[in-house]
Every structure is written in structure tokens, then in C-alpha cells.
Short mmCIF file of C-alpha atoms in Angstrom, two decimals:
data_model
loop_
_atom_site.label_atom_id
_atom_site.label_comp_id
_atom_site.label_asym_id
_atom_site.label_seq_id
_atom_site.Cartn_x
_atom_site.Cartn_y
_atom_site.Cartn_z
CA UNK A 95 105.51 -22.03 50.76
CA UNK A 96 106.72 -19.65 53.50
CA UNK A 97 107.00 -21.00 57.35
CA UNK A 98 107.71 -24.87 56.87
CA UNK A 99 104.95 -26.92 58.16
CA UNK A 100 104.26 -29.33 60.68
CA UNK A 101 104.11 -32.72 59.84
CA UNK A 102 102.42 -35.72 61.16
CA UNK A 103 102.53 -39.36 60.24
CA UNK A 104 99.30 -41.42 61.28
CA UNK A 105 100.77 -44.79 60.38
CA UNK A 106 98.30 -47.51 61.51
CA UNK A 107 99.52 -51.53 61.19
CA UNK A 108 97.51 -53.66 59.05
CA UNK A 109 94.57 -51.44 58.23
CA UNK A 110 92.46 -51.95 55.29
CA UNK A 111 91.63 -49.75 52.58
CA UNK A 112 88.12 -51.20 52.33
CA UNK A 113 87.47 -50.69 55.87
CA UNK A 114 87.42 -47.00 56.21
CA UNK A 115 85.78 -46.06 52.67
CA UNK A 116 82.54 -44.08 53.46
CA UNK A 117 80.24 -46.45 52.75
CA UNK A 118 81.36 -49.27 54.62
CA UNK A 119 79.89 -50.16 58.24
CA UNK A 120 83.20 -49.60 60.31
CA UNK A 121 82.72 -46.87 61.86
CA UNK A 122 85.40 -44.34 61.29
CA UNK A 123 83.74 -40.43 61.84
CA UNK A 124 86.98 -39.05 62.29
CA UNK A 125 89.13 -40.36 59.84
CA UNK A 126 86.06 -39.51 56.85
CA UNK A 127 86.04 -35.96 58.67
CA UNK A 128 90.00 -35.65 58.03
CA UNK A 129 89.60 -37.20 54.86
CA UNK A 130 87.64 -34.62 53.62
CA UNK A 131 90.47 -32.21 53.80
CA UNK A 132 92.82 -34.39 52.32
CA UNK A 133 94.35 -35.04 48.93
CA UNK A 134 93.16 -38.88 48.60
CA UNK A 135 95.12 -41.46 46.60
CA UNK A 136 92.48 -43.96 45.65
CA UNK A 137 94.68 -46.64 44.31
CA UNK A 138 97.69 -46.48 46.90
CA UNK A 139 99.66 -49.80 46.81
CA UNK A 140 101.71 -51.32 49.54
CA UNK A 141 105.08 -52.07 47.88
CA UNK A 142 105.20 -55.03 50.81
CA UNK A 143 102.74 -57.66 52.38
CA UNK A 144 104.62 -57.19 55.90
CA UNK A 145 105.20 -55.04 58.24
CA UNK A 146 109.08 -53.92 58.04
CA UNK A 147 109.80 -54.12 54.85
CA UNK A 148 107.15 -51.86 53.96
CA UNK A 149 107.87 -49.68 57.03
CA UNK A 150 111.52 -49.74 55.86
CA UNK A 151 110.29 -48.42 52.12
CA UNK A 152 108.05 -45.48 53.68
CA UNK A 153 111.50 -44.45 55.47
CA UNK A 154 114.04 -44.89 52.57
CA UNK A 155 111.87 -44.58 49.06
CA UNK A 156 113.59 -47.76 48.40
CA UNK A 157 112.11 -51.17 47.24
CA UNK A 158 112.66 -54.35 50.17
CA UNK A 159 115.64 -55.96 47.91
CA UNK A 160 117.68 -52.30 48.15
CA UNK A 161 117.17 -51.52 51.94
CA UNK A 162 117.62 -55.07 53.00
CA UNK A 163 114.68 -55.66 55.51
CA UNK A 164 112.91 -58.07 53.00
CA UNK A 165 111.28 -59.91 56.30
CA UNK A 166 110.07 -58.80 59.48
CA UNK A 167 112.78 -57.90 62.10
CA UNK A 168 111.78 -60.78 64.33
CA UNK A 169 110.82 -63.67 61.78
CA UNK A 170 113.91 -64.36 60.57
CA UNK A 171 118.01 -63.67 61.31
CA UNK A 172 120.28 -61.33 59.39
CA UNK A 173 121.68 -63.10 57.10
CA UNK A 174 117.90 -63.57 55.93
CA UNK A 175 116.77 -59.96 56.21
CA UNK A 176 119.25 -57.15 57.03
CA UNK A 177 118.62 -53.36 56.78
CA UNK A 178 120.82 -50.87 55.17
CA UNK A 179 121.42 -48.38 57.97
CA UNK A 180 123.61 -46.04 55.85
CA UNK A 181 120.77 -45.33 53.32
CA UNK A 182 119.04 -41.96 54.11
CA UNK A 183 115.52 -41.29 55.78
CA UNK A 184 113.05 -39.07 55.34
CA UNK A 185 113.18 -38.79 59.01
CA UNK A 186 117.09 -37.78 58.74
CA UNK A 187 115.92 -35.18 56.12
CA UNK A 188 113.53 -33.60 58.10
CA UNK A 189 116.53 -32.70 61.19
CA UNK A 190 118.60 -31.78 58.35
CA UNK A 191 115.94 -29.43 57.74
CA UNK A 192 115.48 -27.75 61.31
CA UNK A 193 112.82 -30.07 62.69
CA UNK A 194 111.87 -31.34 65.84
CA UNK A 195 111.59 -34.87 65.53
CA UNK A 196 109.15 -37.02 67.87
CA UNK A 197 108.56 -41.29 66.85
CA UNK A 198 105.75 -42.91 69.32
CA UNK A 199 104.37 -46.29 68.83
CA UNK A 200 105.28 -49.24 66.34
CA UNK A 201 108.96 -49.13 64.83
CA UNK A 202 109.52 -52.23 63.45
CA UNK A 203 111.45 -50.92 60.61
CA UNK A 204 115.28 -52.35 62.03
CA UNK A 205 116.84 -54.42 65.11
CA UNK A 206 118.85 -51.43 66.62
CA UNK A 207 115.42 -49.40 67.62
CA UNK A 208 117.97 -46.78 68.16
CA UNK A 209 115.64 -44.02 66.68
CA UNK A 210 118.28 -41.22 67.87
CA UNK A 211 120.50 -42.86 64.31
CA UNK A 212 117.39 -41.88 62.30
CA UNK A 213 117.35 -38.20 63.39
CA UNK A 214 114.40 -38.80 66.19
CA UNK A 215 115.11 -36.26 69.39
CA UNK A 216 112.61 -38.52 71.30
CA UNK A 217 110.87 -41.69 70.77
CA UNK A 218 109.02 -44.33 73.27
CA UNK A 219 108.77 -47.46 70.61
CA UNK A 220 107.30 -51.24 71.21
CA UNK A 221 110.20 -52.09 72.81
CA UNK A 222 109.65 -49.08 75.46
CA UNK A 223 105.66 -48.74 75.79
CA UNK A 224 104.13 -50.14 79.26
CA UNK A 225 101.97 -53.31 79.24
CA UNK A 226 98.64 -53.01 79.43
CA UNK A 227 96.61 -55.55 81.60
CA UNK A 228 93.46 -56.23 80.47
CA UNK A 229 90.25 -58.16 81.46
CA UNK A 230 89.02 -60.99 78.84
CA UNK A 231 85.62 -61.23 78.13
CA UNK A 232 85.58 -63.26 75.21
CA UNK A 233 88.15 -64.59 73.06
CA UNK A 234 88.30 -66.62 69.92
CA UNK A 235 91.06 -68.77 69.82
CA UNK A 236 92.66 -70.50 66.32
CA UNK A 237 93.07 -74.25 67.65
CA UNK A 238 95.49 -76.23 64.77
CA UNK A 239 96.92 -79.90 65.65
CA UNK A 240 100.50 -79.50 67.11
CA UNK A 241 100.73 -75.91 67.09
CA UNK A 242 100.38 -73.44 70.19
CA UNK A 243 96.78 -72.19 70.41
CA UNK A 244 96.43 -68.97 69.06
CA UNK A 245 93.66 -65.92 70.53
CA UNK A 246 93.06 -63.79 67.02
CA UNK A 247 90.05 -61.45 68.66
CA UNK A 248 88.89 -60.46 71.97
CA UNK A 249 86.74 -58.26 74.42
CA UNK A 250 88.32 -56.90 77.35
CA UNK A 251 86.62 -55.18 80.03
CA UNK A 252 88.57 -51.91 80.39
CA UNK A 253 87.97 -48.33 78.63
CA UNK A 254 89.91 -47.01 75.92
CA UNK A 255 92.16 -45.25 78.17
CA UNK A 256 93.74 -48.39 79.31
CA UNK A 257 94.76 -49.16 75.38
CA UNK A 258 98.31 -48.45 73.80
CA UNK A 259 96.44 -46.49 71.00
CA UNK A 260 95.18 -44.19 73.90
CA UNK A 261 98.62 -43.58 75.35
CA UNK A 262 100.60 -43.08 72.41
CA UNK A 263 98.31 -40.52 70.84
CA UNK A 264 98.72 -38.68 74.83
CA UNK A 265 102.85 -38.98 74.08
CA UNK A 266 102.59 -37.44 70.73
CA UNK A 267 100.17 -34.84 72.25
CA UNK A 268 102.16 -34.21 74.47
CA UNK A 269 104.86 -33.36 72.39
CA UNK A 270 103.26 -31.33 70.59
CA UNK A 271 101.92 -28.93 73.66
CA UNK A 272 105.81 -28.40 74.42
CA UNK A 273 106.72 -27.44 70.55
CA UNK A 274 104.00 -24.99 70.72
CA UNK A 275 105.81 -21.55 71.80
CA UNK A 276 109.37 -22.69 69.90
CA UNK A 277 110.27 -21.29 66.66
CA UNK A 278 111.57 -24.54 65.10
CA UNK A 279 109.02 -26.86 62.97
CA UNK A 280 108.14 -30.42 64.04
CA UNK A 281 107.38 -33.33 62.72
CA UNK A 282 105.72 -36.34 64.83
CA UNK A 283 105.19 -40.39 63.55
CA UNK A 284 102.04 -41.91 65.45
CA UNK A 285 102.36 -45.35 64.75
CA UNK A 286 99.86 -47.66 66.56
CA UNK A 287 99.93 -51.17 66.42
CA UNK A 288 95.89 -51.55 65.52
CA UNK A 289 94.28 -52.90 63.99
CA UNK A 290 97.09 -55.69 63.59
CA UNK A 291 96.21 -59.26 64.82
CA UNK A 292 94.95 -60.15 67.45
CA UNK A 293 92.25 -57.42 67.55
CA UNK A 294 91.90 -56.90 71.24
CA UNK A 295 89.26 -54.60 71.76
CA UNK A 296 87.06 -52.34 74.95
CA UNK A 297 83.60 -54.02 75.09
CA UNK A 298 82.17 -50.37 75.47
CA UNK A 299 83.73 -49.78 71.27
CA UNK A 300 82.64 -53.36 70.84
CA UNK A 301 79.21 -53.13 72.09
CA UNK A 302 78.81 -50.02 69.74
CA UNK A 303 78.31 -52.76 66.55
CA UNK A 304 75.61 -54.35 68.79
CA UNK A 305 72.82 -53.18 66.22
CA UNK A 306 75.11 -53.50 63.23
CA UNK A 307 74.81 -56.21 60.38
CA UNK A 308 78.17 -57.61 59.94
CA UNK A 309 78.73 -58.80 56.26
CA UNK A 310 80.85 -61.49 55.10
CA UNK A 311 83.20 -60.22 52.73
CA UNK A 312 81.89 -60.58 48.59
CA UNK A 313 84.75 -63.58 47.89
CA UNK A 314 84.74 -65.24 51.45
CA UNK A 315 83.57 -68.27 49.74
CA UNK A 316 85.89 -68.47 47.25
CA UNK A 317 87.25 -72.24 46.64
CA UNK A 318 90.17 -70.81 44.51
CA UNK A 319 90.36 -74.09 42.64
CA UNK A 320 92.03 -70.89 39.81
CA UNK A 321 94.66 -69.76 42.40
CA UNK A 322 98.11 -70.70 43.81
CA UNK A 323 97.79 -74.40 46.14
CA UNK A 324 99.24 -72.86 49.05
CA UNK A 325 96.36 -70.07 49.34
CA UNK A 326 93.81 -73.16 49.51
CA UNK A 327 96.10 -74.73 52.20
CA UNK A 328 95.94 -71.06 54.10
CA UNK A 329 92.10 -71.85 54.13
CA UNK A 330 92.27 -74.87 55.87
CA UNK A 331 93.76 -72.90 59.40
CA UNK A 332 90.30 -71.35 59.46
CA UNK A 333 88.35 -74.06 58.25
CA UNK A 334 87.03 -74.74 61.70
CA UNK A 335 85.67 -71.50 62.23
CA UNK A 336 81.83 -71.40 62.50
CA UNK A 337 79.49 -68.63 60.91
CA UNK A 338 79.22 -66.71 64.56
CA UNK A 339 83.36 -66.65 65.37
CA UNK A 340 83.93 -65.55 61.71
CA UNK A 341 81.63 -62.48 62.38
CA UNK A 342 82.93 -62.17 65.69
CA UNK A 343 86.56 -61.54 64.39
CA UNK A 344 85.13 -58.83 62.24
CA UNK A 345 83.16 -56.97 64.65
CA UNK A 346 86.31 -57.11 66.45
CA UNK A 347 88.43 -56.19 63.96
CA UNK A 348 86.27 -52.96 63.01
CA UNK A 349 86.16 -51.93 66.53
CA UNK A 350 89.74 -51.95 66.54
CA UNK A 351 89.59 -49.62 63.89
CA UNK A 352 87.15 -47.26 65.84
CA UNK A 353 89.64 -47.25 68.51
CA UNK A 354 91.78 -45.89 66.08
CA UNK A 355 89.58 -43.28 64.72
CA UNK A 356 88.36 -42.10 68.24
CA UNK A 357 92.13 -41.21 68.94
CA UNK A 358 92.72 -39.46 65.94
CA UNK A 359 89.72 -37.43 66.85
CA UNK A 360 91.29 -36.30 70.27
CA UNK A 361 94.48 -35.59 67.95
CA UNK A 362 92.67 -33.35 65.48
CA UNK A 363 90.55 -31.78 68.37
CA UNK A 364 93.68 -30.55 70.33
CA UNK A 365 95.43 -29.35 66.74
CA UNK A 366 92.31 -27.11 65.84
CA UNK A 367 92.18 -25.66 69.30
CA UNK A 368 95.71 -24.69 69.74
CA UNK A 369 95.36 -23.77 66.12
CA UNK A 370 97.75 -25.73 64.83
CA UNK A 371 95.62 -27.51 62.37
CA UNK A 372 96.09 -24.93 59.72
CA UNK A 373 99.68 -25.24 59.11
CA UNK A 374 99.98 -29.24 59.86
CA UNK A 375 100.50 -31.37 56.94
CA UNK A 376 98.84 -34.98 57.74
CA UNK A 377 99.82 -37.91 56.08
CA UNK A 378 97.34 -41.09 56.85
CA UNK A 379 98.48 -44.38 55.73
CA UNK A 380 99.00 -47.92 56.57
CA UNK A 381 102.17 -50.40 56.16
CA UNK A 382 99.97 -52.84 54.43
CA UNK A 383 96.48 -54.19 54.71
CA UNK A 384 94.32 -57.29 56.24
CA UNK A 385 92.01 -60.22 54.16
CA UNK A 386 89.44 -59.74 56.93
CA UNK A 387 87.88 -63.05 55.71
CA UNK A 388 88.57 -62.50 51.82
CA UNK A 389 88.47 -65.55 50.20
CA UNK A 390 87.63 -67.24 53.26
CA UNK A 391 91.31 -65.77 54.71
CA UNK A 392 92.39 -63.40 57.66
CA UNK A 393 95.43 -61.29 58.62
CA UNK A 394 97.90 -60.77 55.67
CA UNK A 395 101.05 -62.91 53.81
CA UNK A 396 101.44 -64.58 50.69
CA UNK A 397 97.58 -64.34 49.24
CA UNK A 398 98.28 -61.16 47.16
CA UNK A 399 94.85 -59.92 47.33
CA UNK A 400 94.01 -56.23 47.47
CA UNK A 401 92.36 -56.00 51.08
CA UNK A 402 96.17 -56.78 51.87
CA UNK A 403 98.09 -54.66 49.16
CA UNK A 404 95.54 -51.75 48.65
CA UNK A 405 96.14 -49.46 51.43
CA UNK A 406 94.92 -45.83 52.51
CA UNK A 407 96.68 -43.25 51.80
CA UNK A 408 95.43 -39.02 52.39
CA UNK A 409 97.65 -36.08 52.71
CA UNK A 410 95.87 -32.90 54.47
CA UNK A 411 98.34 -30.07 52.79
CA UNK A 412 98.70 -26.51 54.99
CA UNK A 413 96.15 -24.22 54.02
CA UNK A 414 93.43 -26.21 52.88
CA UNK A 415 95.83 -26.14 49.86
CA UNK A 416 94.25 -28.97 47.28
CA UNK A 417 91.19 -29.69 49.78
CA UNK A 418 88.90 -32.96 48.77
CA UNK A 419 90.79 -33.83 45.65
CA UNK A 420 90.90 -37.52 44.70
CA UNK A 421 93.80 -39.12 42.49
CA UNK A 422 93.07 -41.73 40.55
CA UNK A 423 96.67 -42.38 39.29
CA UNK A 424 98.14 -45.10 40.99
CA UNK A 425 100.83 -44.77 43.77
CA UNK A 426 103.55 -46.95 45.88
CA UNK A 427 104.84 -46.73 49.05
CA UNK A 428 108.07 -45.19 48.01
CA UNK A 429 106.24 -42.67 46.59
CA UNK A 430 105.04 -41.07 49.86
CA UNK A 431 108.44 -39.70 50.88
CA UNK A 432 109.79 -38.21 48.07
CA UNK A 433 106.03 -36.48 47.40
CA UNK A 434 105.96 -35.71 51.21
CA UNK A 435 109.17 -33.34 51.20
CA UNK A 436 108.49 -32.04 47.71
CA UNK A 437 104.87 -30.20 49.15
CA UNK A 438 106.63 -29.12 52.19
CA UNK A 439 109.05 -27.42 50.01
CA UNK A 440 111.90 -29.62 51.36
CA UNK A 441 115.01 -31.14 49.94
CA UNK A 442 115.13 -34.69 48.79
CA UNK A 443 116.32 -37.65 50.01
CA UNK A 444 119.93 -38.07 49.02
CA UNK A 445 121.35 -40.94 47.05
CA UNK A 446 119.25 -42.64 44.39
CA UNK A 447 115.60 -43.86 45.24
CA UNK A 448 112.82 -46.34 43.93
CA UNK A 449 110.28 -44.03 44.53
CA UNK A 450 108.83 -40.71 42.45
CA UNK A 451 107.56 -37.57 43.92
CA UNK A 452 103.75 -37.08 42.84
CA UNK A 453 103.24 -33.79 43.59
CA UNK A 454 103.07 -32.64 39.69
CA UNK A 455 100.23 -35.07 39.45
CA UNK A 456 98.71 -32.92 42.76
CA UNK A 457 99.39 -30.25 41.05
CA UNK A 458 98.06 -31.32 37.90
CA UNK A 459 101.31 -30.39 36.18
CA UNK A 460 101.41 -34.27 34.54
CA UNK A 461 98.37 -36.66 34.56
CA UNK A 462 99.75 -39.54 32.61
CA UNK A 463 99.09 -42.53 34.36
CA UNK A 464 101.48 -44.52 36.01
CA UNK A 465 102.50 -48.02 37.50
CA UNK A 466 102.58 -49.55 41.15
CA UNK A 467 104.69 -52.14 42.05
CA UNK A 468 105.55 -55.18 44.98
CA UNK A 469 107.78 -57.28 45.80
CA UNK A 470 107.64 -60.00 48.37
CA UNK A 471 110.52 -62.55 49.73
CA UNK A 472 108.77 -62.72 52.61
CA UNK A 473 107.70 -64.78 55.56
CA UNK A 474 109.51 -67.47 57.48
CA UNK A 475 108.71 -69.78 54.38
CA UNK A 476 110.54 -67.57 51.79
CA UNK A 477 107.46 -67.58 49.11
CA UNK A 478 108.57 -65.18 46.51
CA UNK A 479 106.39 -63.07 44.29
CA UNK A 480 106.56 -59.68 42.24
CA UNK A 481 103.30 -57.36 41.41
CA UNK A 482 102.72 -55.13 39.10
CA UNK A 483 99.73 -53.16 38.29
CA UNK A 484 98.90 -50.86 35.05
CA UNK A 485 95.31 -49.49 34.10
CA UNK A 486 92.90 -51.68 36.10
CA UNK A 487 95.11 -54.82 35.48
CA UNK A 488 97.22 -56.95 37.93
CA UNK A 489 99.91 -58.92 36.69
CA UNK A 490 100.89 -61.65 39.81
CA UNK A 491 104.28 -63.64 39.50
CA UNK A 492 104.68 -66.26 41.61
CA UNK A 493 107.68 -68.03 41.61
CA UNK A 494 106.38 -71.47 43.48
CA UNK A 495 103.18 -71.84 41.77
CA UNK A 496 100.61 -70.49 38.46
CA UNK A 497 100.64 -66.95 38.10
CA UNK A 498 97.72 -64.77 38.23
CA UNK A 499 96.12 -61.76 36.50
CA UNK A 500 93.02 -59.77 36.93
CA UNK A 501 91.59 -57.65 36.04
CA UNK A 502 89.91 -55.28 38.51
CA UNK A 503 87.62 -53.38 36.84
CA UNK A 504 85.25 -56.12 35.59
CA UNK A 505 86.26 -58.02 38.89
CA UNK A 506 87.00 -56.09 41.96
CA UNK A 507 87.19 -59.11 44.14
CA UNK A 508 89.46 -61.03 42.69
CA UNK A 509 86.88 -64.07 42.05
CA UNK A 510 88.45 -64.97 39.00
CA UNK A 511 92.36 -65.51 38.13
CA UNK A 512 92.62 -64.84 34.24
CA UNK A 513 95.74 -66.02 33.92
CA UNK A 514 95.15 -68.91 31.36
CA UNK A 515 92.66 -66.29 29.25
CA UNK A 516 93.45 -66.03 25.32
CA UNK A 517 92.08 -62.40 25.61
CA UNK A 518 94.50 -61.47 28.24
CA UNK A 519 97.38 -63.17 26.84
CA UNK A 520 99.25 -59.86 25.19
CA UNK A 521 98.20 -57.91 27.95
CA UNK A 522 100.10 -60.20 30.45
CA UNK A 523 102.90 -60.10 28.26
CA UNK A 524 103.17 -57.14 28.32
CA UNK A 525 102.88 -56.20 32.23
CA UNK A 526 105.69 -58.97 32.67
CA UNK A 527 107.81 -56.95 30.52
CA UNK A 528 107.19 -53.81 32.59
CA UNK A 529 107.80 -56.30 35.44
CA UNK A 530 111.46 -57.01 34.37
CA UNK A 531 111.83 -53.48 33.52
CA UNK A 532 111.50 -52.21 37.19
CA UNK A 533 113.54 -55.43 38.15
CA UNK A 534 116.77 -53.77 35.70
CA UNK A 535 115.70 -50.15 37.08
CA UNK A 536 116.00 -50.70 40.81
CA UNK A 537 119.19 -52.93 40.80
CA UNK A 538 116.84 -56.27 41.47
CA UNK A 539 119.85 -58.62 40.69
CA UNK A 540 118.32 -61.80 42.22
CA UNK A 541 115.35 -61.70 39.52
CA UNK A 542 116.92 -59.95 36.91
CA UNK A 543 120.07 -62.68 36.58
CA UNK A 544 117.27 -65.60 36.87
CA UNK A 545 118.29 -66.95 33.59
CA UNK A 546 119.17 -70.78 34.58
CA UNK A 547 116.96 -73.55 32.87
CA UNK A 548 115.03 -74.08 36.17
CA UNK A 549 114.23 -70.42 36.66
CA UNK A 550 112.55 -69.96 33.13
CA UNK A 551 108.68 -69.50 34.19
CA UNK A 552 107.69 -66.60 33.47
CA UNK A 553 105.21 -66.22 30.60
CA UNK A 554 108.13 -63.70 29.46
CA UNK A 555 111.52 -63.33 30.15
CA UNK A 556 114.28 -60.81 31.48
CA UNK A 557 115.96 -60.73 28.20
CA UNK A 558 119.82 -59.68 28.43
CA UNK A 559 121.08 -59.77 31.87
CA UNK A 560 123.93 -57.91 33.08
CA UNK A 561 127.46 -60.20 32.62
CA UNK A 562 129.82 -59.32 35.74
CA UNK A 563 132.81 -61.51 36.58
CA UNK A 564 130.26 -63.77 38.90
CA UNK A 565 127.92 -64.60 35.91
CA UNK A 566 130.40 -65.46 33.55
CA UNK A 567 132.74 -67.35 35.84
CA UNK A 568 129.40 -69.49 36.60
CA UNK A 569 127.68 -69.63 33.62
CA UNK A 570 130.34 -70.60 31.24
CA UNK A 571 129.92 -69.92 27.54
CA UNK A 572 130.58 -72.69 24.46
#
């Protein structure tokens, strides 16, 4: 590759994969458009359920456990969730390499939000971006005995260009207008906040659904009498939710995600006309996804459903280079950075990462299959769980409760947890070895040294764990 490219992030919060697939009813023009120029990962995994640690992993190429931000910044205090700030970034990589660096929108990634330590010349984050006043027109409100009432969807009365979606796409525009004559290559992260709860939407996007059947997902009735207790107890906070505010949160939800789409449609419009689109390499993603009334649940946490850990994820390469080609091999979210600077012909990240580059499986250099991978510590209530899938399998560990396994091809919607299935019984066996395997690999010392009577759960175990002076000074021998 000759001149090094431009780069843009379009990191949306909480978007799901389902959502934007061509067939579906959300209407997305703009992102299918870009699509269509992309490289598309079909089976792009989250490597968190929340926001920062997976934010955190798309930075480093590090799993949650070796960057420290295991929570979100504001659940929880340090000694709960900390980030590593000596690790390296790709964003430190990219000014190492010559670039301009512009952040604008959502950071959430560490408590500093002093983006100027990460190699960012300019940045206007969630701690900077004006307020925007809007109008309510409707609401619907999540009402649960002794807790603060709760708005999860709304109408307001103002235009898109009185959203933060509208301004942050201007910043980054902006930006990019006053790169255009320099010689130096830049690099810009739009990060909006939609469609993350509560989906606060412009009744003219809203109104566009009017004439649209809204459909209830294919497991929102799922009693998951098979599944974990606590994701039956997560039911009962929507359990008073009637037919017409359950499709009301959708409608609202999807026209979030056309509020989305519409600015990513000024973005490409501008970067065609000052004919930059050529030489930009786009990278379209989300931090993790939303249940959007799977199994009769909404917004994202412990349920480890895909509509939460299946997220999009396109690269549009300089060129045209690669144009419409869809991997089916499946991929992580410390994948993206590595593979990101390896097809801009860039240097790596220094130090040792979690994540592989998957350009050679672009490139069609390898096409063995591969593995993806989550962990999650997560939430004020500290549930803890580690996912693993292979083939069209997903192996589920959950540390507080029954495990789960399905398997996706014969059951897409997770209606069914195999877990207690003869026929599945090697195959789960199996992934829970390849489970422990990434736990030794990637330094997981918490999990991998879980070899006390109490801790023995798993339907296989760690084997040999490492003996430092800690272990054996607590774990005497006979």
C-alpha cells in the first residue's frame, strides 16, 4: 500500500447485529449502502456485555481481566475495575505513525477522559458535549416498587439537528474539512451514544415506522424454565409491560438506529464529494449489542444471548480493495485492532496482545476456522461468566448458576439450553477445555487458579495450575 489511508471508526453503543441485516424492518439505507463496500464479518463477537470493558479491548487487543476495566467506569470504584493506562493503543499507534488524531462522542473506555494520553490531538467526549433540551411527546417509563422510575423510550418534538448524533458527526466533519489540504493522514473515532438506552428519538424518524409492522422478537416468549434463575428474575422488571409499550420501545429503538444511519449518510456524502472516500478505510462496529425484547428482555447484562454478544462488524478497505466479501470465520473484539493496522500497512501494537490480526483470512492466505471468546465480571452485582464459541456451538459458563450450550445452527434463537443433552456431552467437554486453554493463554489467573473444593463446577476442569509462592503458601500440600 502506498499513501497511508484515512481511517474512520463508526463506533455506535449498544447496536444490534440483527437490527441492521438487510432483511430486517429497521431502516438503515445507509449503513446497507456502506456495507456493500465492505469486508463483512458475519459472526463478530463482543469479547464484553458492557460498554468499557469492551471499549477498553477495541483500544488495547487485550481481554477485560488484562486491561483492568472489567466494569463500566461509573458502576463501580477502582479497586473493582481499574484500567491499565500504560498498555498501548491503537490510537497511540496511529500518532506514532504520522496521524492526525480526532475522538468525538462516547469515551467511556477510562476515568481520566484525558484523550491527549491516548495520542488524540482533539477530542469533545460525553463529559464535554452540550445538552440537548428536548420536547417529550411520549415516554414509557419502567415503574418497579422502591426503585426510581425509569423513562426507557421516548418521542421528542425536535428535528434531528437538535440530537448529539447530529452534532458529533458535524465535529468529526468538521475535522475532516481542515485535514483536507495537509499532507499528514488522519484518523477520526465517531462514537455516538445511540442506540443505547433510553432510546430518545425525533417524532419526524419516529413517525417514519407509522406504516411499519413491528414484530416481536422469535424467543420473546421464552419462559426459560432451561436457563440460569436470575435471567427469569430479569423478566419480571418488564413483566408489567403491555403488548402496545413493548412495541413502542422497539419502534423507538429502530428509529434510534435510523438516526444513526441518516448521519452516517451525511458522513459518506461529504467523503465522496471531497473525494476522500476512495482512500478512507471505514471500520463499522458496535461495543456490544441490545435483547430488544429477546426472551421477553431489553437492554444488555448478564443474559448472554447473541442480540447482546453478536455485534456488527464491516471494514470498507482503500480502493474498493476486497469489495462485498463476507467472512464467515468467527472474530473478537481484540481482533479489530491488530487486523485494522495490519491492512493499513501499519506497525503493531507493542507488548503482547489477546487479539489476532485477520487479515490472512481477508486475504485468503489461511481459512481455518477459528474461536471467539468473552468474558464477563461485570455489573454492579459481580455475575461472572466465560464464552466460548467453535463451529456453530456456544459453550456458556456461569459461575452462579447451570451452564448453557447451544447450538446455533439448529437453534438460532437460543430457545433451547442443551446443556444437560447426552449428544452434546463430548462436545461441551471439549469447548470447556478450549475454555481453560484461553484462560492459561491470556494470563486469566483468577479462573485458571480456581482449584478450591467450592470452585469445582465446571463440567471440566483447568487441570495443572501454575504454583507461585501465593498458591503454595495457601494451599498447603500433605
Amino acid at each position: 500500500m502506498g499513501k497511508k489511508p484515512n481511517i474512520i471508526f463508526l463506533l455506535e453503543d449498544q447496536q444490534q447485529a440483527q437490527a441492521i441485516e438487510p432483511d430486517h424492518f429497521c431502516k438503515t439505507p445507509n449503513i446497507e449502502m456502506l456495507m456493500q463496500d465492505c469486508v463483512v464479518f458475519n459472526r463478530a463477537h463482543t469479547c464484553n456485555a458492557v460498554c468499557s470493558p469492551s471499549r477498553a479491548s477495541l483500544m488495547t487487543g487485550v481481554l477485560p481481566h488484562n486491561h483492568g476495566m472489567i466494569d463500566c467506569t461509573h458502576t463501580v470504584p477502582a479497586y473493582r475495575a481499574e484500567y491499565d493506562a500504560k498498555l498501548d493503543t491503537l490510537s497511540r499507534v496511529l500518532k506514532r505513525e504520522g496521524y492526525a488524531m480526532a475522538y468525538y462522542g462516547k469515551w467511556h473506555i477510562e476515568r481520566t477522559n484525558k484523550l491527549e494520553n491516548y495520542g488524540f490531538d482533539e477530542y469533545e467526549t460525553e463529559t464535554m458535549i452540550p445538552k440537548f433540551h428536548h420536547t417529550p411527546i411520549d415516554q414509557v417509563t419502567i415503574h418497579t416498587e422502591g426503585y426510581v422510575d425509569k423513562i426507557i423510550a421516548g418521542v421528542f418534538a425536535e428535528d434531528e439537528t437538535a440530537t448529539e448524533e447530529y452534532y458529533i458527526y458535524n465535529r468529526a466533519m468538521d475535522f475532516m474539512r481542515r485535514q483536507e489540504n495537509q499532507k499528514e493522514p488522519w484518523c477520526a473515532f465517531i462514537s455516538t451514544y445511540a442506540p443505547h438506552d433510553p432510546y430518545s428519538v425525533p417524532k419526524e424518524i419516529y413517525d417514519s415506522y407509522r406504516k411499519e409492522e413491528i414484530l416481536l422478537p422469535e424467543s420473546f416468549l421464552d419462559t426459560m424454565e432451561d436457563k440460569p434463575a436470575v435471567y427469569r428474575r430479569l423478566q419480571s422488571v418488564w413483566k408489567d409491560l403491555g403488548a402496545d409499550e413493548v412495541k413502542k420501545i422497539l419502534r423507538c429503538y429502530y428509529s434510534y438506529c435510523t438516526l444513526v444511519d441518516r448521519q452516517i449518510g451525511r458522513l459518506i456524502s461529504y467523503l465522496k464529494e471531497s473525494d476522500q472516500y476512495e482512500n478512507t478505510l471505514i471500520v463499522y462496529l458496535a461495543d456490544h449489542g441490545d435483547l430488544m425484547g429477546a426472551h421477553g428482555l431489553f437492554c444488555k447484562g448478564v443474559p448472554a444471548f447473541e442480540e447482546i454478544y453478536h455485534i456488527p462488524l464491516f471494514m470498507k478497505l482503500p480502493g474498493g480493495q476486497y469489495r462485498g466479501k463476507e467472512m464467515n470465520q468467527l472474530a473478537g473484539t481484540c481482533d479489530i485492532a491488530p487486523t485494522v493496522l495490519e491492512l493499513a500497512g501499519l506497525s503493531g501494537l507493542l507488548g503482547k496482545i489477546d487479539g489476532h490480526s485477520l487479515a490472512p483470512w481477508i486475504s485468503g492466505l489461511r481459512n481455518d476456522s477459528r474461536m471467539a471468546y468473552a468474558e464477563f465480571q461485570g455489573q454492579r452485582y459481580a455475575y461472572t461468566q466465560r464464552i466460548i464459541w467453535m463451529d456453530n456451538y456456544k459453550y456458556v459458563f456461569n459461575t452462579f448458576d447451570y451452564d448453557e450450550f447451544y447450538d446455533l445452527a439448529s437453534d438460532p434463537y437460543e430457545k433451547k439450553n442443551e446443556i444437560n443433552n447426552l449428544k452434546y456431552q463430548e462436545v461441551i467437554k471439549t469447548m470447556a477445555g478450549k475454555m481453560w486453554e484461553i484462560i492459561k493463554e491470556t494470563g486469566d489467573s483468577t479462573m485458571m487458579d480456581a482449584q478450591y473444593y467450592m470452585l469445582r463446577i465446571a463440567p471440566l476442569g483447568p487441570g495443572e495450575s501454575r504454583r507461585g509462592s501465593g498458591y503454595s503458601t495457601y494451599n498447603k500440600e500433605f
